[in-house]
Every structure is written in C-alpha cells, then in structure tokens.
Coordinates of C-alpha atoms and ligand atoms in Angstrom, one line a residue:
X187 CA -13.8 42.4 -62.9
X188 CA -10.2 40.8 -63.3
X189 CA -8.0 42.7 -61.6
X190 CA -4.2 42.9 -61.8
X191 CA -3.3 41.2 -59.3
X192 CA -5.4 37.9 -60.2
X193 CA -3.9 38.2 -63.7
X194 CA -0.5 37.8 -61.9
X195 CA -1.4 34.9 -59.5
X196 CA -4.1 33.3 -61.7
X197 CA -3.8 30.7 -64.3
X198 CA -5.4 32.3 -67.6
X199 CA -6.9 29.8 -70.4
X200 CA -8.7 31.5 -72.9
X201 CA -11.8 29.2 -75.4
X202 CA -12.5 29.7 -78.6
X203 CA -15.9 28.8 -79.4
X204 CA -18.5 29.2 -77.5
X205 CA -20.9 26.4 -78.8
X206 CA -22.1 22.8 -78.0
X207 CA -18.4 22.1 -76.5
X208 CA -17.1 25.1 -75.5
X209 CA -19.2 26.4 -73.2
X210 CA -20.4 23.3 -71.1
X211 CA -16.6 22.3 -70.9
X212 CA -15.5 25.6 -69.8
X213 CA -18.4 25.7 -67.0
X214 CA -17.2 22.6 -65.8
X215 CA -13.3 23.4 -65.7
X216 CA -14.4 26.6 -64.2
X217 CA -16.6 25.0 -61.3
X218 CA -13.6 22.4 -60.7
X219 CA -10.7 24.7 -60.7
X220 CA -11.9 28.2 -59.2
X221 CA -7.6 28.9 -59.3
X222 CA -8.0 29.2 -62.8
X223 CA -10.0 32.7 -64.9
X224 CA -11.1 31.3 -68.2
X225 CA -12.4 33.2 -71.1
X226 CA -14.6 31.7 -74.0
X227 CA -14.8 33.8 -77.2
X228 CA -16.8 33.4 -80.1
X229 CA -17.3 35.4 -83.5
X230 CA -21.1 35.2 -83.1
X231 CA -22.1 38.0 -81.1
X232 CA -25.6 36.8 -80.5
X233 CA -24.3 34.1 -79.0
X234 CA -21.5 35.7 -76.3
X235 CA -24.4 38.1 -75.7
X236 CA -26.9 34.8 -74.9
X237 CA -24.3 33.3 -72.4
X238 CA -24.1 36.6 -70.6
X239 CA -27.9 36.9 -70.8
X240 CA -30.7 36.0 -68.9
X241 CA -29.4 32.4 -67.2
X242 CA -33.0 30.7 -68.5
X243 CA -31.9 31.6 -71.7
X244 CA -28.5 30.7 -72.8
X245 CA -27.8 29.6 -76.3
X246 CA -27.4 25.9 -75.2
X247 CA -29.9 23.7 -73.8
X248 CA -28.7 21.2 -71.5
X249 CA -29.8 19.9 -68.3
X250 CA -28.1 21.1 -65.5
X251 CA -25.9 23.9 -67.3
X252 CA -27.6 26.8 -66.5
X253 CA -26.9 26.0 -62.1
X254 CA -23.1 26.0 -63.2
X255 CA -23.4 29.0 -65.4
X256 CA -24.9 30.8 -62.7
X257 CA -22.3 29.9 -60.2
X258 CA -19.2 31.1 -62.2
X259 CA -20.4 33.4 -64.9
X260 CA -18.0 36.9 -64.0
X261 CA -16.4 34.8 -61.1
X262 CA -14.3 32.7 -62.6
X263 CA -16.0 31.9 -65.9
X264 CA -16.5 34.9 -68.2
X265 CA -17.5 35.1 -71.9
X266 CA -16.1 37.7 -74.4
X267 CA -16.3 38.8 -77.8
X268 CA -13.1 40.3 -77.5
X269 CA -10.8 37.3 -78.8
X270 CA -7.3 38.8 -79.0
X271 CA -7.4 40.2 -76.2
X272 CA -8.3 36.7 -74.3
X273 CA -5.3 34.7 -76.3
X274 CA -2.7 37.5 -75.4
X275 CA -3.3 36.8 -71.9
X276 CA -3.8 33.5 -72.2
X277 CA -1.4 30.6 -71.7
X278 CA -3.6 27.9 -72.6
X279 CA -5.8 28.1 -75.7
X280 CA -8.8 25.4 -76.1
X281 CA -10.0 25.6 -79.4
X282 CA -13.2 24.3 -79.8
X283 CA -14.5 25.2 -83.1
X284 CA -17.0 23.7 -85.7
X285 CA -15.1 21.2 -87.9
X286 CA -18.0 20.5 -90.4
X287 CA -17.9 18.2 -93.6
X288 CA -16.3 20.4 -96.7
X289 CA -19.2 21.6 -98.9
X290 CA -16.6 22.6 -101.9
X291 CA -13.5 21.8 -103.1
X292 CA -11.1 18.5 -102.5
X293 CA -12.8 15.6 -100.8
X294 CA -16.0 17.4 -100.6
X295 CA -18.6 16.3 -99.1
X296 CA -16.5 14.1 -96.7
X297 CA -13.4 15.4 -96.0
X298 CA -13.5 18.1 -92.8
X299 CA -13.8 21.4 -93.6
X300 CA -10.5 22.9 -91.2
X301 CA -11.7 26.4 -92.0
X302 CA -12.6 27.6 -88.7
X303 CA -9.5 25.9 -87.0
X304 CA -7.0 27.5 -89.5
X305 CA -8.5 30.7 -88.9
X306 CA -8.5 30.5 -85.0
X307 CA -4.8 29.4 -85.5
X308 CA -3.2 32.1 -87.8
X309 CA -4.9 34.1 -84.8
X310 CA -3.8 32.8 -82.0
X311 CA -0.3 33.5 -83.5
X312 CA -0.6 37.0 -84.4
X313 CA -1.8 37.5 -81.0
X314 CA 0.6 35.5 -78.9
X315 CA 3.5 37.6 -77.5
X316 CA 3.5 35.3 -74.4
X317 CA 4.4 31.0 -75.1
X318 CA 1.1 29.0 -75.0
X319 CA -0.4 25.6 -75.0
X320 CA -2.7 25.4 -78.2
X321 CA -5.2 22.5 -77.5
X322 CA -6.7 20.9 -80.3
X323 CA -10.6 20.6 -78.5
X324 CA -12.3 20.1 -81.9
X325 CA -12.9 17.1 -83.6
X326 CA -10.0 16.8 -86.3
X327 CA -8.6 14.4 -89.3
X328 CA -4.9 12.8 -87.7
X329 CA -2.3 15.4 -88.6
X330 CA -4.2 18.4 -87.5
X331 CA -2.4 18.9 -84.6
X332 CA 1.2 18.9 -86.2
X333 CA -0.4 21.1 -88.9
X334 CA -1.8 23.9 -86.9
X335 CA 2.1 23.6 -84.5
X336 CA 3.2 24.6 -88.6
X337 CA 1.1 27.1 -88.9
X338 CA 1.8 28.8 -85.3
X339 CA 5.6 28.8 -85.8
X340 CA 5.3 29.9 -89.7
X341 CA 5.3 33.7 -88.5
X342 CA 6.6 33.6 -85.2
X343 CA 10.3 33.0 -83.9
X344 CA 10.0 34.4 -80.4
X345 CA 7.1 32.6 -78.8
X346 CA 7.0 28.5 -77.9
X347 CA 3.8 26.7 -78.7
X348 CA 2.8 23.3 -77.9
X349 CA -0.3 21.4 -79.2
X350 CA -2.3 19.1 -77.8
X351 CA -5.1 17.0 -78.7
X352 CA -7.4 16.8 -76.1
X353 CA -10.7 15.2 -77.6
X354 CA -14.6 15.8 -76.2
X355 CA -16.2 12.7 -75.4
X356 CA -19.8 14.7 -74.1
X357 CA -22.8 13.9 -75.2
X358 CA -25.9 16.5 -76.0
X359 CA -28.5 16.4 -73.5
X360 CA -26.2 14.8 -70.9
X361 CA -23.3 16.9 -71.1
X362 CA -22.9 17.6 -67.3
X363 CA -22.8 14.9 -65.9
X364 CA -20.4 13.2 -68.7
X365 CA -18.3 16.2 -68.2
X366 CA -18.5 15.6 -64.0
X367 CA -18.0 12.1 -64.3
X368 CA -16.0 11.3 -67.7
X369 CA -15.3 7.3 -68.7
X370 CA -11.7 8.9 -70.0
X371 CA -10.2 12.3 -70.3
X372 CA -7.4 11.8 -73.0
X373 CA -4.8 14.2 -73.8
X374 CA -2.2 13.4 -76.9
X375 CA 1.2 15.5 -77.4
X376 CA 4.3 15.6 -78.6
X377 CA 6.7 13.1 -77.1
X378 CA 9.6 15.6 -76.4
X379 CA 10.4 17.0 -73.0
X380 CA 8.0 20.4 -73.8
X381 CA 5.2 18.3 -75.3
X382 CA 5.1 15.8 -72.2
X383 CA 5.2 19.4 -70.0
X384 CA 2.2 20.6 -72.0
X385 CA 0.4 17.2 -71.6
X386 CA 1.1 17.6 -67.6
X387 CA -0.3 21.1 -67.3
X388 CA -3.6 19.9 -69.4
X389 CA -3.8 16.7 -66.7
X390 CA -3.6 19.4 -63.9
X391 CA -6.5 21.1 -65.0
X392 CA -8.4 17.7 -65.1
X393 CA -7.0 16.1 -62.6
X394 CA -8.9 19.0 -60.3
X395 CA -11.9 17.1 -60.3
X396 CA -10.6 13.7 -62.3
X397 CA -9.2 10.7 -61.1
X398 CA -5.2 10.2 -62.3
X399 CA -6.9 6.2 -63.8
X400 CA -9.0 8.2 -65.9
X401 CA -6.4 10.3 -67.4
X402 CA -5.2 8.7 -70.7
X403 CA -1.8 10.3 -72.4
X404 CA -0.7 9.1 -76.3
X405 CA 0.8 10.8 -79.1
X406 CA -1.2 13.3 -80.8
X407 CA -2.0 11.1 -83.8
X408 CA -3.4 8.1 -81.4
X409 CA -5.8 11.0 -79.9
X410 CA -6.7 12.2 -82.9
X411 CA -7.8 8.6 -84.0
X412 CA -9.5 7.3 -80.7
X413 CA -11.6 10.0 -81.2
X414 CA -13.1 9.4 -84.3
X415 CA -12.7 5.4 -84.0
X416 CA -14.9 6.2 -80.6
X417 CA -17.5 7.6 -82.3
X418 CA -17.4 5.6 -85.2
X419 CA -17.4 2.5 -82.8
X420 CA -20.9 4.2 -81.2
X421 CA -22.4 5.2 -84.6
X422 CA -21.7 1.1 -85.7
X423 CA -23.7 -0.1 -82.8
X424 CA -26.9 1.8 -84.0
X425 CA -26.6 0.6 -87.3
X426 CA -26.1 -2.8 -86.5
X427 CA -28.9 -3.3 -84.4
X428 CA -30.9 -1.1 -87.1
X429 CA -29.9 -3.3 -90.0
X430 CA -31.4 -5.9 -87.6
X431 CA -34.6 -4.6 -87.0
X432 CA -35.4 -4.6 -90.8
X433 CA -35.3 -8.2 -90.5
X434 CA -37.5 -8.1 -87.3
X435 CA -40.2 -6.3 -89.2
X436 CA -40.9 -8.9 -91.8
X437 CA -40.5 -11.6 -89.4
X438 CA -41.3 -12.6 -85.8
X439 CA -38.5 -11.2 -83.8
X440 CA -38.4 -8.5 -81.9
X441 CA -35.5 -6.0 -82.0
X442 CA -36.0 -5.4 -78.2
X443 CA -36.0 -8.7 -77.2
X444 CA -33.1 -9.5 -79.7
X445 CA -31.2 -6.1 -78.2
X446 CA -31.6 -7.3 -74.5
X447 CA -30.5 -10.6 -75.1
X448 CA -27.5 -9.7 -76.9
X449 CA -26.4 -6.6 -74.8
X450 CA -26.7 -9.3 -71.8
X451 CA -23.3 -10.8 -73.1
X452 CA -21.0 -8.5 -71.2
X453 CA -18.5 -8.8 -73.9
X454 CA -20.7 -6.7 -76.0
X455 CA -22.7 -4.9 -73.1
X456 CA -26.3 -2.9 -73.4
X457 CA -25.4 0.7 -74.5
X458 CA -26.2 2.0 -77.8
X459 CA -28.3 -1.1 -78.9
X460 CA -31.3 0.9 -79.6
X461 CA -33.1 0.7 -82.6
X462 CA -34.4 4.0 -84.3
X463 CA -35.5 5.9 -87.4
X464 CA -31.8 6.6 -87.6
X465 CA -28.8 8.5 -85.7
X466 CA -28.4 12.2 -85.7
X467 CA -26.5 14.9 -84.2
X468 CA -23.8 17.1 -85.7
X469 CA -21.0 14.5 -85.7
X470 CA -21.0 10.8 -86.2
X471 CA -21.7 11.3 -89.9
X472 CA -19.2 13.9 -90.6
X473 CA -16.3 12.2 -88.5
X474 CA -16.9 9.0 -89.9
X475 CA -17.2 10.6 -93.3
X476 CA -13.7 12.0 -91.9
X477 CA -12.4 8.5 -91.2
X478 CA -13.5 7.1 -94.9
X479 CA -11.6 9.7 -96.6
X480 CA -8.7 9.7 -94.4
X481 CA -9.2 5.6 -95.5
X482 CA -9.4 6.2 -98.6
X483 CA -6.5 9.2 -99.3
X484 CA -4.3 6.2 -97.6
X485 CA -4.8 3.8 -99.7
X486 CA -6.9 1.2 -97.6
X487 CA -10.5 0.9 -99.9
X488 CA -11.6 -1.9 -97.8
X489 CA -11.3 -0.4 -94.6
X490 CA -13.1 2.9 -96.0
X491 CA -15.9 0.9 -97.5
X492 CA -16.7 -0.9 -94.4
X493 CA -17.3 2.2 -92.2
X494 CA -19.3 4.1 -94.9
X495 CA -21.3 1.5 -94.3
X496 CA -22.4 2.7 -91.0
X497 CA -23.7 6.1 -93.1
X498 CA -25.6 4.0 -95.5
X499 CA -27.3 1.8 -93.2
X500 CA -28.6 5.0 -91.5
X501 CA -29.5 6.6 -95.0
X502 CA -31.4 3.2 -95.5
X503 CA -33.4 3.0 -92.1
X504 CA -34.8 6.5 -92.5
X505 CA -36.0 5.9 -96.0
X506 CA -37.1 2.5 -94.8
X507 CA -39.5 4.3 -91.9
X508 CA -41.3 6.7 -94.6
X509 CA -41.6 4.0 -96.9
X510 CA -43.5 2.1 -94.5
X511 CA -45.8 5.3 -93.2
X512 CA -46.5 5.6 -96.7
X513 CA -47.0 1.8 -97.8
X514 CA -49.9 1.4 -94.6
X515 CA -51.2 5.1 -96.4
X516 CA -51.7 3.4 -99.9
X517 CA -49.1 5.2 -101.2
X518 CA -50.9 8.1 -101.0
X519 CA -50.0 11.2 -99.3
X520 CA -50.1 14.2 -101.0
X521 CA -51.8 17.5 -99.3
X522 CA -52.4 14.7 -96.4
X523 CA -51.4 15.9 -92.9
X524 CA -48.6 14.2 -91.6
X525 CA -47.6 15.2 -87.5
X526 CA -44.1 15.2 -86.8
X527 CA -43.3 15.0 -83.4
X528 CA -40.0 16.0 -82.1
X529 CA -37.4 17.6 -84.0
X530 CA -33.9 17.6 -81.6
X531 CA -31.6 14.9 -82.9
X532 CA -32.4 13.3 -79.2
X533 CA -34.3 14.0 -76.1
X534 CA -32.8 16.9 -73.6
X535 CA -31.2 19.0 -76.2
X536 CA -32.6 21.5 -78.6
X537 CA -30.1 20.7 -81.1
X538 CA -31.2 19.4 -84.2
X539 CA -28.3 19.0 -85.9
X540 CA -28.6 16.2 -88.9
X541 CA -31.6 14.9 -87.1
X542 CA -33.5 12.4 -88.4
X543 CA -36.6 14.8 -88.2
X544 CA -35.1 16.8 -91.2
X545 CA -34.4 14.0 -93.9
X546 CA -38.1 12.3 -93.0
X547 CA -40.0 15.7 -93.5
X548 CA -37.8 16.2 -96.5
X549 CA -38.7 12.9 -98.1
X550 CA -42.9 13.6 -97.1
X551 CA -42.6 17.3 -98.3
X552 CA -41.5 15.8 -101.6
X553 CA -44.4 13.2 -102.1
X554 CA -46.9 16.1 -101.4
X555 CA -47.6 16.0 -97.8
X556 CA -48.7 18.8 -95.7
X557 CA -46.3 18.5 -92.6
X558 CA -47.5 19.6 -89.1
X559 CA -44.9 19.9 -86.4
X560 CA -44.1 20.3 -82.5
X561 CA -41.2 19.9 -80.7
X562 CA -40.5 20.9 -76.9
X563 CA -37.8 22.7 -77.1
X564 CA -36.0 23.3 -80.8
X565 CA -37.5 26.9 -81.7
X566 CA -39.8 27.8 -84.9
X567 CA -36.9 29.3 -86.5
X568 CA -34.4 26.8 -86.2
X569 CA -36.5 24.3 -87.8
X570 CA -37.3 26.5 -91.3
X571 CA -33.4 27.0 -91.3
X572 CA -33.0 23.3 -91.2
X573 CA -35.9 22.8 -94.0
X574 CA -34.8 25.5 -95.8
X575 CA -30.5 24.3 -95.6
X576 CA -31.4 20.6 -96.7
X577 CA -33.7 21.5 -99.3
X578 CA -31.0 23.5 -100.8
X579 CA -28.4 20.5 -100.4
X580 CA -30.5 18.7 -102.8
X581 CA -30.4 21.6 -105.0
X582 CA -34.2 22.6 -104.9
X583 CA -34.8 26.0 -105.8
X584 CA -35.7 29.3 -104.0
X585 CA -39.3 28.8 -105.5
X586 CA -40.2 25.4 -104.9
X587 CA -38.5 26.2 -100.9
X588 CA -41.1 28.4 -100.3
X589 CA -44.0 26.1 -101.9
X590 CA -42.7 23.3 -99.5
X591 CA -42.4 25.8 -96.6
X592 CA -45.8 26.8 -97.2
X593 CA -47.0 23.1 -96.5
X594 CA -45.5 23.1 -93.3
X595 CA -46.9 24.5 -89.7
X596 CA -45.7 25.3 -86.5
X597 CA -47.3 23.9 -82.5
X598 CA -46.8 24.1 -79.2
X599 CA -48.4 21.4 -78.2
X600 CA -48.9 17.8 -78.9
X601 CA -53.0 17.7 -79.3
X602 CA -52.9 20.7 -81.7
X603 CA -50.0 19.3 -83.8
X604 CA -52.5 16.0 -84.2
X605 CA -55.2 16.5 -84.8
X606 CA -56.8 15.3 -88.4
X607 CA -53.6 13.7 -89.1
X608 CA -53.0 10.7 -91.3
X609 CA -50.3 9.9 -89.4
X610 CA -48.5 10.5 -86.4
X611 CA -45.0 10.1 -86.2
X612 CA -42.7 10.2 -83.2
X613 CA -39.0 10.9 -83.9
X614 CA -37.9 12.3 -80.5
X615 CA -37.9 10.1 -77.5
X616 CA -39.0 13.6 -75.5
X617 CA -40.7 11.6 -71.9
X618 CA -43.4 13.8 -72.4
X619 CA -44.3 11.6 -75.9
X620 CA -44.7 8.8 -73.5
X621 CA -47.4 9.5 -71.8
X622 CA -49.8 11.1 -74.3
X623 CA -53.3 10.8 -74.1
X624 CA -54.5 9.0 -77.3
X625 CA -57.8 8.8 -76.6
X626 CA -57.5 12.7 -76.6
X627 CA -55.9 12.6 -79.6
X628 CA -58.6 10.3 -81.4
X629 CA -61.0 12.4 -80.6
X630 CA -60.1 14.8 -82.6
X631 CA -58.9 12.7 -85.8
X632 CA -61.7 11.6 -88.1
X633 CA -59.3 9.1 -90.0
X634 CA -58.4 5.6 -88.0
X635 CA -55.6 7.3 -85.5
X636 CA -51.7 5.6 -87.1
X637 CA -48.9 6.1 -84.5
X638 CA -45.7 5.6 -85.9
X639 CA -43.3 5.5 -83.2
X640 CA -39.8 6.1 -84.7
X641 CA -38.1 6.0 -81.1
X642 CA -39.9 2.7 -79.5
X643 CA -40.6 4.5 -76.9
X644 CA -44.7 3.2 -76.8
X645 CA -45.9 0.4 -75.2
X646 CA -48.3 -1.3 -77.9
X647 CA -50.5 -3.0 -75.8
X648 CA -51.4 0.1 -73.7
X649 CA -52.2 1.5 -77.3
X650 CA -55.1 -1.0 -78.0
X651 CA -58.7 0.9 -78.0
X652 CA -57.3 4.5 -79.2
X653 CA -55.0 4.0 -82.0
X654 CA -55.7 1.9 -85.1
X655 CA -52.4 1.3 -86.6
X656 CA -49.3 1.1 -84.6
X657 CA -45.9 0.8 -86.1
X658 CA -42.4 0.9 -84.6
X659 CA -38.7 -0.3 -85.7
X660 CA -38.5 -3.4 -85.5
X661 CA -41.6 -5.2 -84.2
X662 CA -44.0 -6.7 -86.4
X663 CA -46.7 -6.6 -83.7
X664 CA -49.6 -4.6 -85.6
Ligands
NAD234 P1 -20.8 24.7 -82.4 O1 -21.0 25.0 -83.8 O2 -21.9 24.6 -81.4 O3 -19.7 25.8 -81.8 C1 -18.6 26.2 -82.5 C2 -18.4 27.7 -82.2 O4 -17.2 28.1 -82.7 C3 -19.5 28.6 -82.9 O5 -20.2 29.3 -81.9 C4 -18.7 29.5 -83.8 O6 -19.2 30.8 -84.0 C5 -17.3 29.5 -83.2 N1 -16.3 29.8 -84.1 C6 -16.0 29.3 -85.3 N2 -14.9 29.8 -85.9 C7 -14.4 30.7 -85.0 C8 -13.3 31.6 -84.9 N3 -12.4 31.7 -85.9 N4 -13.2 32.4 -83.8 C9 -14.1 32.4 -82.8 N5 -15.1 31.5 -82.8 C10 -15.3 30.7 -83.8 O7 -19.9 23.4 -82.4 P2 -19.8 22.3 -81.3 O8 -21.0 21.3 -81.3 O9 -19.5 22.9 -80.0 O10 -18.5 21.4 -81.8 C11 -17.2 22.0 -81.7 C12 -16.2 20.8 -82.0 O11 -16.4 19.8 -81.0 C13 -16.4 20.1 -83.3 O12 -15.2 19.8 -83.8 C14 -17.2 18.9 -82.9 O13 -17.0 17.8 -83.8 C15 -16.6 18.5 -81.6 N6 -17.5 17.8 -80.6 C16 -18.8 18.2 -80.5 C17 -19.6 17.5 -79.6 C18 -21.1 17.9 -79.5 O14 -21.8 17.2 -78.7 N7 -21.6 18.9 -80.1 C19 -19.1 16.5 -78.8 C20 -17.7 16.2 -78.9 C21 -17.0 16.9 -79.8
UGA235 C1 -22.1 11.5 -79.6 C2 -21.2 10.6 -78.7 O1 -22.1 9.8 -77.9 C3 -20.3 11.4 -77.9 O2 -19.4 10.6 -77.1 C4 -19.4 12.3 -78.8 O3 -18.6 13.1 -78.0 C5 -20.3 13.2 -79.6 O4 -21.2 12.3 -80.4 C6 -19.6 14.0 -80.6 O5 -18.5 13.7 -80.9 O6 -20.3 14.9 -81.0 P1 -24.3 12.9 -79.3 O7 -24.3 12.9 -80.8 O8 -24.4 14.1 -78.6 O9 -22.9 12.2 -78.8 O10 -25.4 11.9 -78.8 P2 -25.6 10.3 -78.7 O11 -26.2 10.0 -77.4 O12 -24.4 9.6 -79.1 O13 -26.7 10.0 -79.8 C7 -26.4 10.2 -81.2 C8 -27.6 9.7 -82.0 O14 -27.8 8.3 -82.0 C9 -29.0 10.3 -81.5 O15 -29.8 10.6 -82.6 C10 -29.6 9.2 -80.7 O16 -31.0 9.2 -80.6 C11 -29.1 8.0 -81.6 N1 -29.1 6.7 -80.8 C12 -28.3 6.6 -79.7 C13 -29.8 5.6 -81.3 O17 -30.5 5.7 -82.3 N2 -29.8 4.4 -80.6 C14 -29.0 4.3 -79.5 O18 -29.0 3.2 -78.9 C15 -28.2 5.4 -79.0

C-alpha cells in the first residue's frame, strides 16, 4: 500500500503502457531507484491483470524479467488500471505506447499512426492539476515531441509541462541486461532553462544505476532522429549482408566466411552481420517506413528511396527462401506438409511481431501447402491471430481464412511437428533447434528428410547420414 507519507517524500512517475517497453523499463527503474514509486497503466485489462499475476506468467517473456518483477511488484513497482489517478499524482509521465504504421488515411501504410500517443496526451492534460515532465518513451516521427507540448498546453493555463524525448534502445529477448547495462541512455529537450531542468531530472533517474559518459543530452528533434536512424542503421546491416548471401548461393562463397572476414575490420565491427530468411519484430519496418515518409513529405526522394531499400531487400529474401523450398520440391507443394519451426521474430521472446514466420507460411498457404507448426514459447492463439491479421492485409476473405486456417496445425514439440514432412524449415534460431536429433526425425519421414535452415544455425557436415537435402542462406554447400 502507498501511504501518505511516501506520497509526500517519494518521487511519483507514472507509465503508460504496459507492453514490450513499458514494463521491462519500469522494473529496471524501479530496481535502481527504490526512492522512487512508479505506476504503469495500461487500457488492456488482461494485461495489468497478467503483470499482477502469477510471476511465471506475465504478459512478456523475457529472460530475467520475472526475478525483477518479483523483487519490486507492490514495493516500489506497482501496475494499475487506474490511469488518471496515476498521472494526477504523477510528476513524471513516460509514455510508452504502440506507435504502429497508419492502416488508413494520409501516408498510410508508412506514415506512424500517433493515435495512441494523442490519446494518452489529451489525458495526461485533463488529468494534470500538478506541473509534469511528459516523456516521449515511444518511438515517434521528429516533431512529436513539440506537438504533444501543443496539445498539453491547448486546454490548460495553470499547469507547466515539459517534454522530453527519451528513446528505448532494448532489444526483445535481451531486454535486461540492455536495460542494466545500456550502450547510451539519450534524453532530448527543450533548450530553455525548464527544458534543460526537465532533461536533469530524467538523467537523475538514470544516472541511479548509469554512468554520467553514457548519458547523451540533444534537442528533442536530434533524439527523435537517432532513434530511428539507429534502427534504421541496424535494419541496413541485415539487409546488406542478406543481399550478399543471394550471391553466395549461386556461387562459391560463403556468407559466413564473407560476414567474419568483413565484421573483422573494426571500422565496421561483427554485430548484426547475420544472414537470415529476413528481419522481424514490431519496429525496424515501421520506423524506417517512418523515416521514408518523413524523407519523402521533405522533399528529399533520394534519401527516401535509399532506405526503403532496406524494406525491399527483406521483402526479397523471404520470397527468395520459399522460392528455393519450393524450386528443390519441383514446384510442387500443394496439400504437401511443410514444418515450420519457430514462430517469435527471434530466439528468447514470444513475440512474433512481423516475424518472418508469418509472411513464409502466408506465401506456402497460398501455393496449397498444408502447414505444420511448433514454436517454444509463442502460444496457439497468438499465431491464428497473426495468420488470420495478414491474410486480411492482403485482402483475402473471411471464407478463404478459414480454408487456409484449416490447413494449418498446432505442436508442442519438434518430432511431432516433423514428421511426414516435405520439408522442414527453421525460422527461429530457438538453441533447442540446434541440437535436434535428425535421425529421430528421419525415422519417421518416408520422403528424403530436406532441412531448410532459415537461421544458419546447423552445422552441415554434422547433418550428413540423416538429412538428404540441406539448405541455408547463403551457402551453396548441398
Ligand atoms: P506494446 O504494444 O507491447 O505496448 C504498448 C501498450 O500501450 C499496450 O499494452 C497498449 O494497450 C497500451 N496503450 C495504448 N494506448 C494506450 C492509452 N491511450 N492508454 C493506456 N495504455 C495504452 O508496444 P511496445 O513494443 O512496448 O512498444 C512501445 C513503443 O516503444 C513503440 O513506439 C515502439 O516503437 C517503441 N520501442 C519498442 C521496442 C520493442 O522492443 N518492442 C524497443 C524500443 C522501442
Ligand atoms: C531492435 C533494435 O535492436 C533495438 O535496439 C531497438 O530498440 C528495437 O529494435 C526497437 O526499436 O524496437 P529487436 O527488434 O527487439 O530490437 O531485435 P533485434 O535483435 O534487433 O532483431 C531484429 C530482427 O533482426 C530479428 O528478426 C533478428 O533475428 C534479425 N537479425 C538480427 C538478423 O536477421 N541478423 C542479425 O545479424 C541480427
């Protein structure tokens, strides 16, 4: 229980949205700073109720999380569907809401959708009676900041606001310890005398647990941009050395060999050099579909055409992986099992989010293909709502959803998903893919056993005697 006394003596920040972001950074802040009570709200009830659920179960799967959770849930951490309340006695507001890619309207379709920000803003101002620092958490187009300081002061004389930007940098599945140990923390405000106070009071909360070399301080519009050029930077990386292994699999390189030698220049360094069916995750398409529009509403076509790109090249390298599953099949798949294992967008998460797993089942459900598929930790559920969402997008209808839905079945395990299968294909790098038994798994396939591995993770020559055709990205081995 908060008491009054703590209110009086206690730093209050309050979190809106309770998702991928919000909770994980909340838990950390809360571990690191147990002089400060913070709230995270969220519309979805379900989901508040999760977080203050059973601890093995919390809405978000990442490693690690559930320890921190456990150690400051109703201490100093506390989750709430009661989101006025938390801003009125807040005096520093974290926003960390979905900013998806627009499905209607103006620059749909790339543009970001600001929704769920705008809404969060008009209420932090009708419930704000106290002054607060607003901080811009979510992933926004430049400007956002400024726009949601307009829309705070529209209706409200009395009460100071001051935004910051103050961008995540996490990634899913190793979200703690990139939270415990960030690269940067950077915080963007105004450069007045109450914007550089607000950016000092957001350093103190990192600064717990942060060292003060870490702590990077712009404008708002340079933090706005870092963070998308950041991700766009990442996103580049993969499709660079993906573009690359397209050449690698009609010659005789070998992207792994070509990604160690270049990553060994330290000017370019290893990260993020490795080939795959494709990027996923919730956010380097949308923000650099973001960062082509905002290109492209300025004026600069060139610069806009060279980051889409990056999007197209991962379009490409999908469709390039079924192509060649169904090329070795004789271009012949319908009512043939495919096994699809792994659905997450990446190992240690069981978010699925754009995954590549979603486009490639797609693509076999249309050529006829009966689609078996396990996954560790994304749930049954989850997976039909991805099916079901995309198939939409392409403007299938409610009929034909169900006859594709009806070609597709559900495993917990990696034997049962394989067996008689055409074709095996890997698109998770989950460990436990690495050390399958394929002799098992020949056993109980009466066609020659094909691995695809979509993820590299296989060694090929440890493959020889159980499976028959072997295919990865970017290695014209066998
Ligand atoms: P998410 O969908 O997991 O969570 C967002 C939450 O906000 C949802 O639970 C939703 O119900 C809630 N919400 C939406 N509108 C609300 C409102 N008006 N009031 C209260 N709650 C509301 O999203 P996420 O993955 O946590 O991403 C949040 C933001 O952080 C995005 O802008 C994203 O680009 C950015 N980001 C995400 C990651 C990541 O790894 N997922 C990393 C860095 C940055
Ligand atoms: C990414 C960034 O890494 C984070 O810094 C950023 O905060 C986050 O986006 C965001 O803004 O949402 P995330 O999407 O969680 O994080 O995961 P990544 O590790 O970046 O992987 C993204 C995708 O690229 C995955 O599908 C992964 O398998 C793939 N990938 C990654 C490759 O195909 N090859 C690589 O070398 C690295």
């Amino acid at each position: 229980m908060v008491t009054k006394e703590r209110l009086e003596i206690r730093k209050q920040i309050c979190c809106i949205g309770a998702g991928y972001v919000g909770g994980p950074t909340m838990a950390v802040i809360a571990l690191n700073c147990p002089d400060y009570d913070i709230t995270v709200v969220d519309i979805n009830k379900e989901r508040i109720d999760s977080w203050n659920g059973d601890i093995n179960k919390l809405p978000i799967y990442e490693p690690g999380l559930s320890e921190i959770v456990n150690k400051t849930r109703n201490k100093n951490l506390f989750f709430s569907n009661k989101i006025d309340d938390a801003i009125n006695r807040s005096e520093i507001i974290f926003m960390a809401v979905n900013t998806p890619t627009k499905t209607h309207g103006d620059g749909k379709g790339m543009a970001t959708d600001l929704t769920f920000v705008e809404d969060c803003t008009k209420r932090i101002s009708k419930n704000s009676h106290t002054n607060k620092i607003v901080v811009e958490k979510s992933t926004a187009p430049l400007g956002t900041a400024e726009k949601i300081k307009e829309i705070l002061i529209q209706n409200k004389s009395s009460v100071e606001f001051e935004v910051i930007s103050n961008p995540e940098f996490l990634a899913e599945g190793t979200a703690i310890n990139d939270l415990l140990n960030p690269d940067r923390v950077l915080i963007g405000g105004e450069e007045s005398l109450n914007g550089q106070k607000a950016v000092n009071e957001i350093s103190k909360i990192y600064s717990h647990w942060v060292s003060s070399d870490k702590i990077i301080t712009t404008n708002l519009w340079s933090s706005e941009l870092s963070k998308l050029a950041s991700n766009a930077f990442l996103a580049q990386r993969i499709s660079s050395i993906n573009s690359l292994s397209a050449l690698c699999d009609i010659t005789g390189a070998n992207i792994k060999e070509v990604s160690r030698a270049v990553g060994a220049d330290s000017r370019i360094g290893n990260k993020f050099l490795e080939a795959s069916v494709g990027f996923g995750g919730s956010c380097f398409k949308k923000d650099i579909l973001n960062l082509v529009y905002l290109c492209k509403f300025y004026g600069l076509n060139e610069v806009s055409e060279y980051w889409h790109q990056v999007i197209k090249i991962n379009t490409y390298q999908k469709n390039r992986f079924v192509n060649r599953i169904v090329k070795i099949l004789k271009n012949d798949i319908s009512n043939k099992n495919i096994t699809i294992l792994g659905w997450a967008f990446k190992k240690n998460t069981n978010d699925s989010r754009e995954s590549a797993s979603i486009d490639v089942t797609n693509y076999l459900l249309n050529l006829g293909a009966k689609v078996r598929i396990y996954d560790p930790m994304v749930s049954n559920k989850k997976i039909i709502n991805d099916i079901q969402e995309s198939l939409k997008n392409i403007n299938i209808d409610d009929k034909n959803i169900e006859e594709f839905l009806s070609k597709i079945s559900f495993f917990d395990n990696v034997i049962d998903a394989s067996k008689d299968s055409e074709c095996i294909a890997i698109l998770t790098e989950w460990d436990e893919f690495k050390s399958i038994n394929w002799s098992i798994i020949k056993n109980h396939t009466s066609s020659p056993l094909f691995v695809a591995d979509g993820r590299n993770i296989l060694n090929p020559d440890s493959l020889k005697g159980s499976v028959d055709i072997y295919i990865s990205v970017g290695n014209f081995k066998y």
